[in-house]
Tab-separated table of C-alpha atoms in Angstrom:
chain	number	residue	atom	x	y	z
A	1	UNK	CA	-22.371	31.942	12.013
A	2	UNK	CA	-19.968	30.000	14.108
A	3	UNK	CA	-16.291	29.954	12.759
A	4	UNK	CA	-14.491	26.782	13.260
A	5	UNK	CA	-10.566	26.751	13.714
A	6	UNK	CA	-10.378	23.984	11.132
A	7	UNK	CA	-12.723	22.153	8.704
A	8	UNK	CA	-11.597	18.780	7.636
A	9	UNK	CA	-13.233	17.363	4.464
A	10	UNK	CA	-12.971	13.604	4.422
A	11	UNK	CA	-12.423	11.178	7.417
A	12	UNK	CA	-10.046	8.549	5.928
A	13	UNK	CA	-6.516	8.116	7.310
A	14	UNK	CA	-5.437	11.681	6.584
A	15	UNK	CA	-8.409	13.370	7.761
A	16	UNK	CA	-8.572	11.221	10.901
A	17	UNK	CA	-5.044	11.918	11.850
A	18	UNK	CA	-5.478	15.647	11.393
A	19	UNK	CA	-8.778	15.847	13.220
A	20	UNK	CA	-7.782	13.878	16.125
A	21	UNK	CA	-4.582	15.823	16.575
A	22	UNK	CA	-6.158	19.099	16.163
A	23	UNK	CA	-8.994	18.434	18.671
A	24	UNK	CA	-6.319	17.214	21.265
A	25	UNK	CA	-4.849	20.763	20.878
A	26	UNK	CA	-8.316	22.202	21.984
A	27	UNK	CA	-8.997	23.574	18.486
A	28	UNK	CA	-12.539	23.578	17.258
A	29	UNK	CA	-12.700	21.037	14.369
A	30	UNK	CA	-15.551	20.361	12.108
A	31	UNK	CA	-15.213	17.149	10.053
A	32	UNK	CA	-17.279	16.297	6.977
A	33	UNK	CA	-17.393	12.592	5.790
A	34	UNK	CA	-19.720	11.735	2.983
A	35	UNK	CA	-19.891	8.105	3.911
A	36	UNK	CA	-18.139	6.496	6.788
A	37	UNK	CA	-15.450	7.442	9.232
A	38	UNK	CA	-12.390	5.548	8.214
A	39	UNK	CA	-12.650	6.189	4.479
A	40	UNK	CA	-11.859	3.499	2.067
A	41	UNK	CA	-8.918	2.203	3.945
A	42	UNK	CA	-11.018	0.910	6.788
A	43	UNK	CA	-14.331	0.242	5.079
A	44	UNK	CA	-13.468	-1.185	1.537
A	45	UNK	CA	-9.675	-1.047	1.170
A	46	UNK	CA	-6.674	-1.905	3.486
A	47	UNK	CA	-8.476	-3.407	6.334
A	48	UNK	CA	-11.077	-5.771	4.726
A	49	UNK	CA	-8.539	-6.801	2.168
A	50	UNK	CA	-6.112	-7.864	4.839
A	51	UNK	CA	-8.997	-9.685	6.695
A	52	UNK	CA	-9.694	-11.556	3.553
A	53	UNK	CA	-6.058	-12.360	2.996
A	54	UNK	CA	-5.737	-13.855	6.453
A	55	UNK	CA	-8.831	-15.841	5.938
A	56	UNK	CA	-7.412	-17.208	2.729
A	57	UNK	CA	-3.943	-17.872	4.234
A	58	UNK	CA	-5.552	-19.976	7.083
A	59	UNK	CA	-7.467	-21.782	4.512
A	60	UNK	CA	-4.271	-22.507	2.426
A	61	UNK	CA	-2.370	-23.694	5.559
A	62	UNK	CA	-5.253	-25.938	6.715
A	63	UNK	CA	-5.285	-27.766	3.461
A	64	UNK	CA	-1.584	-28.350	3.641
A	65	UNK	CA	-1.184	-29.476	7.232
A	66	UNK	CA	0.454	-32.590	6.039
A	67	UNK	CA	3.623	-30.627	5.467
A	68	UNK	CA	3.752	-30.461	9.334
A	69	UNK	CA	2.756	-34.007	9.794
A	70	UNK	CA	-0.720	-33.348	10.677
A	71	UNK	CA	-3.641	-35.044	8.867
A	72	UNK	CA	-7.153	-33.602	9.275
A	73	UNK	CA	-10.285	-33.219	7.097
A	74	UNK	CA	-11.170	-29.574	6.429
A	75	UNK	CA	-14.334	-28.016	4.881
A	76	UNK	CA	-14.191	-24.403	3.611
A	77	UNK	CA	-17.250	-22.073	3.366
A	78	UNK	CA	-15.963	-19.247	1.252
A	79	UNK	CA	-19.280	-17.405	1.600
A	80	UNK	CA	-19.040	-17.474	5.454
A	81	UNK	CA	-15.462	-16.188	5.075
A	82	UNK	CA	-16.652	-13.043	3.337
A	83	UNK	CA	-19.259	-12.546	6.214
A	84	UNK	CA	-16.591	-12.918	8.790
A	85	UNK	CA	-14.569	-10.173	7.147
A	86	UNK	CA	-17.538	-7.756	7.355
A	87	UNK	CA	-17.965	-8.756	11.017
A	88	UNK	CA	-14.266	-7.760	11.641
A	89	UNK	CA	-14.506	-4.526	9.894
A	90	UNK	CA	-17.767	-3.654	11.935
A	91	UNK	CA	-15.913	-4.329	15.099
A	92	UNK	CA	-12.960	-2.072	14.173
A	93	UNK	CA	-15.249	0.815	13.274
A	94	UNK	CA	-17.315	0.607	16.389
A	95	UNK	CA	-17.281	2.679	19.683
A	96	UNK	CA	-13.463	2.541	20.185
A	97	UNK	CA	-12.767	4.207	16.779
A	98	UNK	CA	-15.328	7.041	17.366
A	99	UNK	CA	-13.890	7.804	20.922
A	100	UNK	CA	-10.899	9.369	19.222
A	101	UNK	CA	-13.335	12.044	17.777
A	102	UNK	CA	-15.600	12.886	20.722
A	103	UNK	CA	-14.273	16.471	20.648
A	104	UNK	CA	-14.731	16.713	16.905
A	105	UNK	CA	-17.953	18.133	15.340
A	106	UNK	CA	-18.754	15.273	12.921
A	107	UNK	CA	-21.087	15.604	9.886
A	108	UNK	CA	-21.362	12.077	8.484
A	109	UNK	CA	-23.341	10.788	5.617
A	110	UNK	CA	-25.214	14.220	4.911
A	111	UNK	CA	-23.712	14.695	1.331
A	112	UNK	CA	-20.478	16.000	0.087
A	113	UNK	CA	-18.825	19.335	0.954
A	114	UNK	CA	-18.387	21.945	-1.725
A	115	UNK	CA	-16.628	25.203	-1.419
A	116	UNK	CA	-18.609	28.364	-1.213
A	117	UNK	CA	-15.609	30.577	-0.741
A	118	UNK	CA	-12.006	30.055	0.507
A	119	UNK	CA	-13.134	29.971	4.041
A	120	UNK	CA	-16.583	28.300	3.676
A	121	UNK	CA	-18.016	24.869	2.630
A	122	UNK	CA	-21.566	23.824	2.005
A	123	UNK	CA	-22.908	20.563	3.056
A	124	UNK	CA	-26.659	19.950	1.975
A	125	UNK	CA	-28.197	23.260	2.819
A	126	UNK	CA	-25.838	24.262	5.584
A	127	UNK	CA	-22.750	26.462	5.280
A	128	UNK	CA	-19.748	26.101	7.519
A	129	UNK	CA	-16.715	28.584	8.017
A	130	UNK	CA	-13.174	27.973	9.349
A	131	UNK	CA	-10.026	29.774	9.424
A	132	UNK	CA	-8.197	26.952	7.821
A	133	UNK	CA	-9.380	23.990	5.694
A	134	UNK	CA	-7.931	20.574	4.983
A	135	UNK	CA	-9.024	18.634	1.940
A	136	UNK	CA	-8.670	14.848	2.527
A	137	UNK	CA	-11.109	13.413	0.127
A	138	UNK	CA	-8.907	10.489	-1.096
A	139	UNK	CA	-9.371	8.672	-4.359
A	140	UNK	CA	-11.691	6.365	-6.342
A	141	UNK	CA	-11.172	3.431	-8.588
A	142	UNK	CA	-9.883	4.351	-11.987
A	143	UNK	CA	-12.114	2.643	-14.674
A	144	UNK	CA	-10.242	2.265	-18.003
A	145	UNK	CA	-11.738	3.092	-21.216
A	146	UNK	CA	-12.122	-0.443	-22.562
A	147	UNK	CA	-14.691	-1.225	-25.350
A	148	UNK	CA	-17.899	-2.772	-23.921
A	149	UNK	CA	-16.964	-2.348	-20.214
A	150	UNK	CA	-19.733	0.209	-19.609
A	151	UNK	CA	-22.420	-2.191	-20.999
A	152	UNK	CA	-21.495	-5.023	-18.526
A	153	UNK	CA	-23.940	-5.402	-15.730
A	154	UNK	CA	-22.837	-3.656	-12.546
A	155	UNK	CA	-23.414	-6.782	-10.559
A	156	UNK	CA	-20.570	-8.567	-12.613
A	157	UNK	CA	-18.130	-5.665	-12.184
A	158	UNK	CA	-16.125	-5.464	-9.063
A	159	UNK	CA	-13.883	-2.768	-7.722
A	160	UNK	CA	-12.696	-2.418	-4.077
A	161	UNK	CA	-15.935	-0.410	-3.467
A	162	UNK	CA	-18.321	-3.298	-3.803
A	163	UNK	CA	-15.925	-6.212	-3.504
A	164	UNK	CA	-16.295	-6.905	0.225
A	165	UNK	CA	-20.146	-6.678	0.234
A	166	UNK	CA	-20.394	-9.809	-2.079
A	167	UNK	CA	-22.575	-12.317	-0.466
A	168	UNK	CA	-21.059	-15.263	-2.359
A	169	UNK	CA	-17.677	-16.078	-3.742
A	170	UNK	CA	-17.474	-16.355	-7.502
A	171	UNK	CA	-16.412	-19.634	-8.996
A	172	UNK	CA	-14.268	-17.723	-11.567
A	173	UNK	CA	-12.785	-14.277	-11.535
A	174	UNK	CA	-10.846	-12.275	-14.126
A	175	UNK	CA	-8.783	-9.582	-12.536
A	176	UNK	CA	-7.724	-6.632	-14.804
A	177	UNK	CA	-4.524	-5.119	-13.336
A	178	UNK	CA	-1.444	-6.638	-11.820
A	179	UNK	CA	-0.691	-4.025	-9.113
A	180	UNK	CA	-0.960	-4.558	-5.272
A	181	UNK	CA	-4.870	-4.827	-5.142
A	182	UNK	CA	-4.986	-7.272	-8.111
A	183	UNK	CA	-2.307	-9.448	-6.696
A	184	UNK	CA	-3.718	-9.580	-3.108
A	185	UNK	CA	-7.141	-10.327	-4.281
A	186	UNK	CA	-6.041	-12.894	-6.812
A	187	UNK	CA	-4.342	-14.855	-4.181
A	188	UNK	CA	-7.362	-14.376	-1.707
A	189	UNK	CA	-9.984	-15.605	-4.060
A	190	UNK	CA	-7.937	-18.356	-5.469
A	191	UNK	CA	-7.167	-19.773	-2.003
A	192	UNK	CA	-10.900	-19.626	-1.176
A	193	UNK	CA	-11.906	-21.693	-4.344
A	194	UNK	CA	-12.187	-19.277	-7.156
A	195	UNK	CA	-10.529	-19.902	-10.611
A	196	UNK	CA	-8.544	-16.739	-11.159
A	197	UNK	CA	-6.835	-15.144	-14.162
A	198	UNK	CA	-4.672	-11.836	-13.788
A	199	UNK	CA	-4.536	-9.928	-17.052
A	200	UNK	CA	-2.572	-6.657	-17.260
A	201	UNK	CA	-0.538	-4.666	-19.797
A	202	UNK	CA	2.721	-4.501	-17.864
A	203	UNK	CA	5.809	-6.594	-18.245
A	204	UNK	CA	5.527	-8.368	-14.832
A	205	UNK	CA	3.301	-8.109	-11.666
A	206	UNK	CA	3.809	-5.155	-9.492
A	207	UNK	CA	5.261	-3.075	-12.285
A	208	UNK	CA	6.493	-0.530	-9.609
A	209	UNK	CA	8.496	-3.243	-7.998
A	210	UNK	CA	11.921	-4.976	-8.711
A	211	UNK	CA	11.557	-7.460	-11.514
A	212	UNK	CA	13.256	-10.351	-9.735
A	213	UNK	CA	10.807	-9.705	-6.954
A	214	UNK	CA	7.851	-10.017	-9.324
A	215	UNK	CA	9.263	-13.452	-10.603
A	216	UNK	CA	9.160	-14.840	-7.097
A	217	UNK	CA	5.545	-13.884	-6.736
A	218	UNK	CA	4.541	-15.176	-10.255
A	219	UNK	CA	6.241	-18.477	-9.469
A	220	UNK	CA	4.131	-18.630	-6.255
A	221	UNK	CA	1.070	-17.890	-8.263
A	222	UNK	CA	1.812	-20.602	-10.703
A	223	UNK	CA	1.957	-23.113	-7.805
A	224	UNK	CA	-1.425	-22.020	-6.577
A	225	UNK	CA	-3.022	-22.251	-10.080
A	226	UNK	CA	-3.335	-18.473	-10.506
A	227	UNK	CA	-2.894	-17.759	-14.099
A	228	UNK	CA	-0.984	-14.595	-14.829
A	229	UNK	CA	-0.866	-13.011	-18.361
A	230	UNK	CA	1.734	-10.262	-18.520
A	231	UNK	CA	1.890	-7.802	-21.358
A	232	UNK	CA	-1.671	-8.595	-22.460
A	233	UNK	CA	-3.601	-5.531	-23.760
A	234	UNK	CA	-7.423	-6.000	-23.657
A	235	UNK	CA	-9.335	-5.196	-26.701
A	236	UNK	CA	-12.843	-5.480	-25.419
A	237	UNK	CA	-15.132	-6.810	-22.586
A	238	UNK	CA	-18.555	-8.139	-23.188
A	239	UNK	CA	-21.372	-10.024	-21.340
A	240	UNK	CA	-23.165	-13.113	-22.511
A	241	UNK	CA	-25.612	-15.402	-20.546
A	242	UNK	CA	-24.674	-13.844	-17.228
A	243	UNK	CA	-20.934	-14.355	-17.848
A	244	UNK	CA	-18.219	-11.744	-18.514
A	245	UNK	CA	-15.633	-12.122	-21.264
A	246	UNK	CA	-12.330	-10.290	-21.490
A	247	UNK	CA	-11.057	-10.381	-25.098
A	248	UNK	CA	-7.393	-9.919	-25.803
A	249	UNK	CA	-5.081	-10.812	-28.823
A	250	UNK	CA	-4.058	-14.221	-27.422
A	251	UNK	CA	-7.124	-15.372	-25.295
A	252	UNK	CA	-10.806	-14.834	-24.457
A	253	UNK	CA	-11.183	-15.129	-20.637
A	254	UNK	CA	-14.664	-16.070	-19.326
A	255	UNK	CA	-15.654	-15.742	-15.778
A	256	UNK	CA	-18.508	-15.140	-13.537
A	257	UNK	CA	-17.208	-11.685	-12.555
A	258	UNK	CA	-14.274	-9.239	-13.242
A	259	UNK	CA	-12.329	-7.289	-10.649
A	260	UNK	CA	-11.100	-3.856	-12.097
A	261	UNK	CA	-7.765	-3.056	-10.275
A	262	UNK	CA	-6.307	-0.479	-12.634
A	263	UNK	CA	-5.424	2.185	-10.303
A	264	UNK	CA	-6.942	5.271	-8.673
A	265	UNK	CA	-8.215	8.676	-9.557
A	266	UNK	CA	-8.569	11.600	-7.090
A	267	UNK	CA	-12.022	12.507	-5.636
A	268	UNK	CA	-12.239	16.271	-6.477
A	269	UNK	CA	-15.356	16.975	-8.747
A	270	UNK	CA	-17.806	17.528	-5.824
A	271	UNK	CA	-15.516	19.990	-4.117
A	272	UNK	CA	-16.032	22.613	-6.831
A	273	UNK	CA	-12.413	23.718	-6.654
A	274	UNK	CA	-12.695	25.947	-9.712
A	275	UNK	CA	-15.082	28.173	-7.811
A	276	UNK	CA	-12.337	29.405	-5.645
A	277	UNK	CA	-9.405	28.758	-7.913
A	278	UNK	CA	-7.531	25.954	-6.223
A	279	UNK	CA	-5.117	24.425	-8.695
A	280	UNK	CA	-5.134	20.800	-9.521
A	281	UNK	CA	-4.317	18.387	-12.424
A	282	UNK	CA	-5.257	14.756	-13.283
A	283	UNK	CA	-3.092	13.387	-10.528
A	284	UNK	CA	-4.711	15.380	-7.793
A	285	UNK	CA	-4.672	18.761	-6.048
A	286	UNK	CA	-1.259	20.576	-6.337
A	287	UNK	CA	0.486	21.329	-3.070
A	288	UNK	CA	3.786	22.744	-1.985
A	289	UNK	CA	6.222	20.783	0.225
A	290	UNK	CA	4.279	22.031	3.338
A	291	UNK	CA	1.100	20.508	1.922
A	292	UNK	CA	-0.468	23.891	1.200
A	293	UNK	CA	-2.498	24.595	-1.923
A	294	UNK	CA	-2.082	27.812	-3.968
A	295	UNK	CA	-4.472	29.265	-1.330
A	296	UNK	CA	-2.258	29.034	1.758
A	297	UNK	CA	-4.777	28.463	4.479
A	298	UNK	CA	-6.157	25.435	2.712
A	299	UNK	CA	-4.215	22.226	2.716
A	300	UNK	CA	-4.621	19.094	0.595
A	301	UNK	CA	-3.505	15.815	2.430
A	302	UNK	CA	-3.539	12.082	1.536
A	303	UNK	CA	-4.331	10.497	-1.749
A	304	UNK	CA	-6.212	13.507	-3.082
A	305	UNK	CA	-2.970	15.371	-3.609
A	306	UNK	CA	-1.408	12.598	-5.886
A	307	UNK	CA	1.863	12.232	-3.890
A	308	UNK	CA	1.165	8.599	-2.911
A	309	UNK	CA	-1.771	6.252	-2.659
A	310	UNK	CA	-0.827	4.605	0.758
A	311	UNK	CA	-2.617	4.967	4.067
A	312	UNK	CA	0.530	5.321	6.121
A	313	UNK	CA	1.561	8.264	3.861
A	314	UNK	CA	-1.808	9.933	4.140
A	315	UNK	CA	-1.605	9.658	8.070
A	316	UNK	CA	1.906	11.169	8.038
A	317	UNK	CA	0.700	13.986	5.736
A	318	UNK	CA	-2.241	14.794	8.123
A	319	UNK	CA	0.212	15.057	10.998
A	320	UNK	CA	2.698	17.159	9.018
A	321	UNK	CA	0.042	19.449	7.607
A	322	UNK	CA	-1.230	20.193	11.175
A	323	UNK	CA	2.053	20.801	12.573
A	324	UNK	CA	2.658	23.347	9.591
A	325	UNK	CA	-0.771	24.924	10.137
A	326	UNK	CA	-0.146	25.671	13.928
A	327	UNK	CA	3.364	26.765	13.193
A	328	UNK	CA	3.709	30.690	13.078
A	329	UNK	CA	7.288	30.482	11.651
A	330	UNK	CA	7.897	30.774	7.908
A	331	UNK	CA	9.995	27.464	8.060
A	332	UNK	CA	7.757	24.547	7.528
A	333	UNK	CA	8.110	20.863	7.694
A	334	UNK	CA	8.436	19.316	4.328
A	335	UNK	CA	6.787	15.957	3.412
A	336	UNK	CA	9.399	14.913	0.989
A	337	UNK	CA	11.993	14.664	3.989
A	338	UNK	CA	10.484	11.506	4.948
A	339	UNK	CA	10.585	8.128	2.924
A	340	UNK	CA	7.542	6.519	1.833
A	341	UNK	CA	7.735	2.699	2.026
A	342	UNK	CA	5.278	0.224	0.532
A	343	UNK	CA	4.258	-3.189	1.212
A	344	UNK	CA	2.123	-5.928	-0.590
A	345	UNK	CA	0.435	-8.571	1.633
A	346	UNK	CA	0.653	-11.556	-0.607
A	347	UNK	CA	2.331	-14.820	0.235
A	348	UNK	CA	5.357	-14.133	-0.008
A	349	UNK	CA	5.038	-10.583	1.050
A	350	UNK	CA	6.834	-7.792	-0.763
A	351	UNK	CA	8.103	-4.512	0.675
A	352	UNK	CA	10.343	-1.747	-0.543
A	353	UNK	CA	11.878	1.523	0.583
A	354	UNK	CA	14.049	3.847	-1.350
A	355	UNK	CA	15.638	2.983	-4.837
A	356	UNK	CA	15.190	-0.340	-6.520
A	357	UNK	CA	18.218	-1.729	-8.393
A	358	UNK	CA	16.709	-0.514	-11.773
A	359	UNK	CA	16.246	3.081	-10.476
A	360	UNK	CA	19.760	3.301	-9.086
A	361	UNK	CA	21.180	2.068	-12.582
A	362	UNK	CA	19.040	4.769	-14.285
A	363	UNK	CA	20.272	7.330	-11.922
A	364	UNK	CA	23.992	6.392	-12.787
A	365	UNK	CA	24.855	5.538	-9.392
A	366	UNK	CA	27.812	3.283	-8.601
A	367	UNK	CA	26.187	0.716	-6.439
A	368	UNK	CA	26.801	-2.770	-4.920
A	369	UNK	CA	23.863	-5.147	-4.845
A	370	UNK	CA	23.687	-7.310	-1.891
A	371	UNK	CA	21.115	-10.275	-2.247
A	372	UNK	CA	20.382	-12.566	0.629
A	373	UNK	CA	18.181	-15.539	-0.095
A	374	UNK	CA	15.704	-16.667	2.601
A	375	UNK	CA	16.793	-20.265	2.038
A	376	UNK	CA	20.093	-19.567	3.479
A	377	UNK	CA	18.814	-19.069	6.876
A	378	UNK	CA	17.851	-21.867	9.239
A	379	UNK	CA	14.787	-20.135	10.586
A	380	UNK	CA	13.222	-19.713	7.126
A	381	UNK	CA	13.916	-23.397	6.610
A	382	UNK	CA	12.184	-24.571	9.843
A	383	UNK	CA	9.176	-22.313	9.124
A	384	UNK	CA	8.866	-23.607	5.531
A	385	UNK	CA	9.233	-20.087	4.293
A	386	UNK	CA	12.258	-20.185	2.030
A	387	UNK	CA	10.854	-18.265	-0.900
A	388	UNK	CA	12.330	-14.818	-1.477
A	389	UNK	CA	15.263	-12.597	-0.668
A	390	UNK	CA	16.409	-9.308	0.639
A	391	UNK	CA	18.179	-7.032	-1.949
A	392	UNK	CA	20.075	-4.070	-0.744
A	393	UNK	CA	21.302	-1.257	-2.986
A	394	UNK	CA	24.449	0.104	-1.364
A	395	UNK	CA	28.068	1.111	-2.093
A	396	UNK	CA	31.654	0.360	-0.883
A	397	UNK	CA	31.125	2.903	1.911
A	398	UNK	CA	27.985	1.302	3.059
A	399	UNK	CA	25.521	4.012	2.088
A	400	UNK	CA	21.979	2.584	1.776
A	401	UNK	CA	20.112	3.693	-1.327
A	402	UNK	CA	17.176	1.263	-1.123
A	403	UNK	CA	16.064	-2.203	-0.075
A	404	UNK	CA	13.506	-4.597	-1.674
A	405	UNK	CA	12.252	-7.621	0.299
A	406	UNK	CA	10.157	-10.422	-0.913
A	407	UNK	CA	9.479	-13.195	1.658
A	408	UNK	CA	8.136	-13.983	5.029
A	409	UNK	CA	7.467	-10.936	7.091
A	410	UNK	CA	8.800	-8.526	4.520
A	411	UNK	CA	6.426	-5.945	5.680
A	412	UNK	CA	7.643	-5.928	9.162
A	413	UNK	CA	11.459	-6.317	8.742
A	414	UNK	CA	11.603	-3.514	6.102
A	415	UNK	CA	11.199	-0.954	8.822
A	416	UNK	CA	14.710	-1.337	9.985
A	417	UNK	CA	15.889	-0.175	6.510
A	418	UNK	CA	13.348	2.719	6.552
A	419	UNK	CA	14.926	4.009	9.734
A	420	UNK	CA	18.568	3.310	8.401
A	421	UNK	CA	17.915	5.273	5.232
A	422	UNK	CA	16.097	8.085	6.727
A	423	UNK	CA	18.599	8.756	9.512
A	424	UNK	CA	21.634	8.050	7.195
A	425	UNK	CA	22.794	4.928	8.965
A	426	UNK	CA	25.057	2.589	7.064
A	427	UNK	CA	25.498	-1.111	6.366
A	428	UNK	CA	28.146	-1.075	9.287
A	429	UNK	CA	25.446	0.189	11.730
A	430	UNK	CA	23.288	-2.580	10.668
A	431	UNK	CA	26.016	-5.063	11.115
A	432	UNK	CA	26.953	-3.796	14.527
A	433	UNK	CA	23.420	-3.956	15.767
A	434	UNK	CA	22.516	-7.194	17.813
A	435	UNK	CA	19.576	-8.863	16.375
A	436	UNK	CA	17.690	-11.361	18.447
A	437	UNK	CA	18.118	-14.929	17.038
A	438	UNK	CA	16.527	-16.725	15.405
A	439	UNK	CA	14.133	-13.890	14.169
A	440	UNK	CA	13.424	-13.305	10.456
A	441	UNK	CA	14.952	-9.912	10.961
A	442	UNK	CA	18.262	-11.611	11.520
A	443	UNK	CA	18.326	-11.745	7.670
A	444	UNK	CA	19.018	-8.119	7.666
A	445	UNK	CA	22.094	-8.571	9.814
A	446	UNK	CA	23.131	-11.483	7.784
A	447	UNK	CA	22.929	-9.347	4.541
A	448	UNK	CA	25.129	-6.622	6.227
A	449	UNK	CA	27.611	-9.311	7.091
A	450	UNK	CA	27.651	-10.305	3.458
A	451	UNK	CA	28.565	-6.651	2.571
A	452	UNK	CA	31.353	-6.654	5.170
A	453	UNK	CA	32.826	-9.930	4.101
A	454	UNK	CA	32.976	-8.556	0.518
A	455	UNK	CA	34.858	-5.467	1.663
A	456	UNK	CA	37.250	-7.771	3.781
A	457	UNK	CA	37.931	-10.008	0.745
A	458	UNK	CA	38.793	-7.120	-1.524
A	459	UNK	CA	41.061	-5.345	0.923
A	460	UNK	CA	44.781	-6.521	0.380
A	461	UNK	CA	45.780	-3.937	3.022
A	462	UNK	CA	43.659	-5.331	5.916
A	463	UNK	CA	44.833	-8.971	4.810
A	464	UNK	CA	48.423	-7.950	5.090
A	465	UNK	CA	47.735	-6.474	8.576
A	466	UNK	CA	45.748	-9.422	10.014
A	467	UNK	CA	48.548	-11.760	8.775
A	468	UNK	CA	51.181	-9.603	10.374
A	469	UNK	CA	49.466	-9.336	13.545
A	470	UNK	CA	48.729	-13.218	13.658
A	471	UNK	CA	52.288	-14.122	12.775
A	472	UNK	CA	54.144	-16.121	15.334
């Protein structure tokens, strides 16, 4: 039996990164993917959702052209929009994608991999062996235990797994869950003509985000006739006459379909981890800081280890795990040395890195909060994008603990702050970095100027020196 250098189970972002890098090092790599290369991110997650968001955004703009002095008659075909999303994903997942894996032995759509022993996995009737194994099986939608939900026809229940294969846009949609997926899809479907309700149990949308940020998004949703019901537990779900009803204490929501966006759970069952004694819990496979399981030649990377459910984090873990796997030294690269930012691609966008204001307070940190509104900047005004703000959690010395941005291009301009925090740059460093004007990222510099102005106004010593130097 041939023994590979590395077996990678799962070809989502984590598995793809590890496989491509390992094969570039002339390692013999076998990769097993139960469905399609790209995993959920490419096929039914990040990429199709962004394609739908873009379509919905264009439709929204086209119906509001009078704001720019343009008058036109627009017809929207939402069903065709869904087809265009599928066409785009098909293009991404074509030959160019597969070229990255020409040196990888791929086993695709032949069943799941399960462990035979700590160096062997079985796929179908075949057994494959390797010196090291990476588990990158990702997650699946978490379906909550709501009375009656299991009795609703599958065709009326949507998750990200079947959302983008719909042939027609529902006229009405109730979304259970107010996280990133729930918010992005609420805006997409509403902008393409669906009547949308968002029902969830948390105090505000994006419960992991800054509360002020959520309010900005909720105000935008209100303007777009997306109804948001915070702090609304669901008692039961039932079906009647091909409609779905979501029953709560305050309302009964009727819609053509429901979208279940209540989180994720790790894909572990098919692996038969108990057979070889790999430790795991309900969050995922337990790993050390080098991303190794309790069996040290087996690594778990990406969403399946429960560290975070972000594609960029999964790719990063794939890279770190491979670097650790080929490093003969006892000192390994630790995944927690690197910040994990997140972005939500609604309008306005939301992005964060590091601590929120609430988290800083809970940690007892003495911080200064710098908040710069988009509407204070001329570029935002001329673009018609004045919603939102940048909020920086810092201190008198300019140490940056965290940044939250809600507004135009938030997912892009957050990267300056990721770099700053990770490499211990200060507010002064941002201040002294020239930003091209009039870019949206100039708001980062303007916020650092506000921090400096605050220091100057508080410093009686500097004021005395300035007055003395300028005295005639």
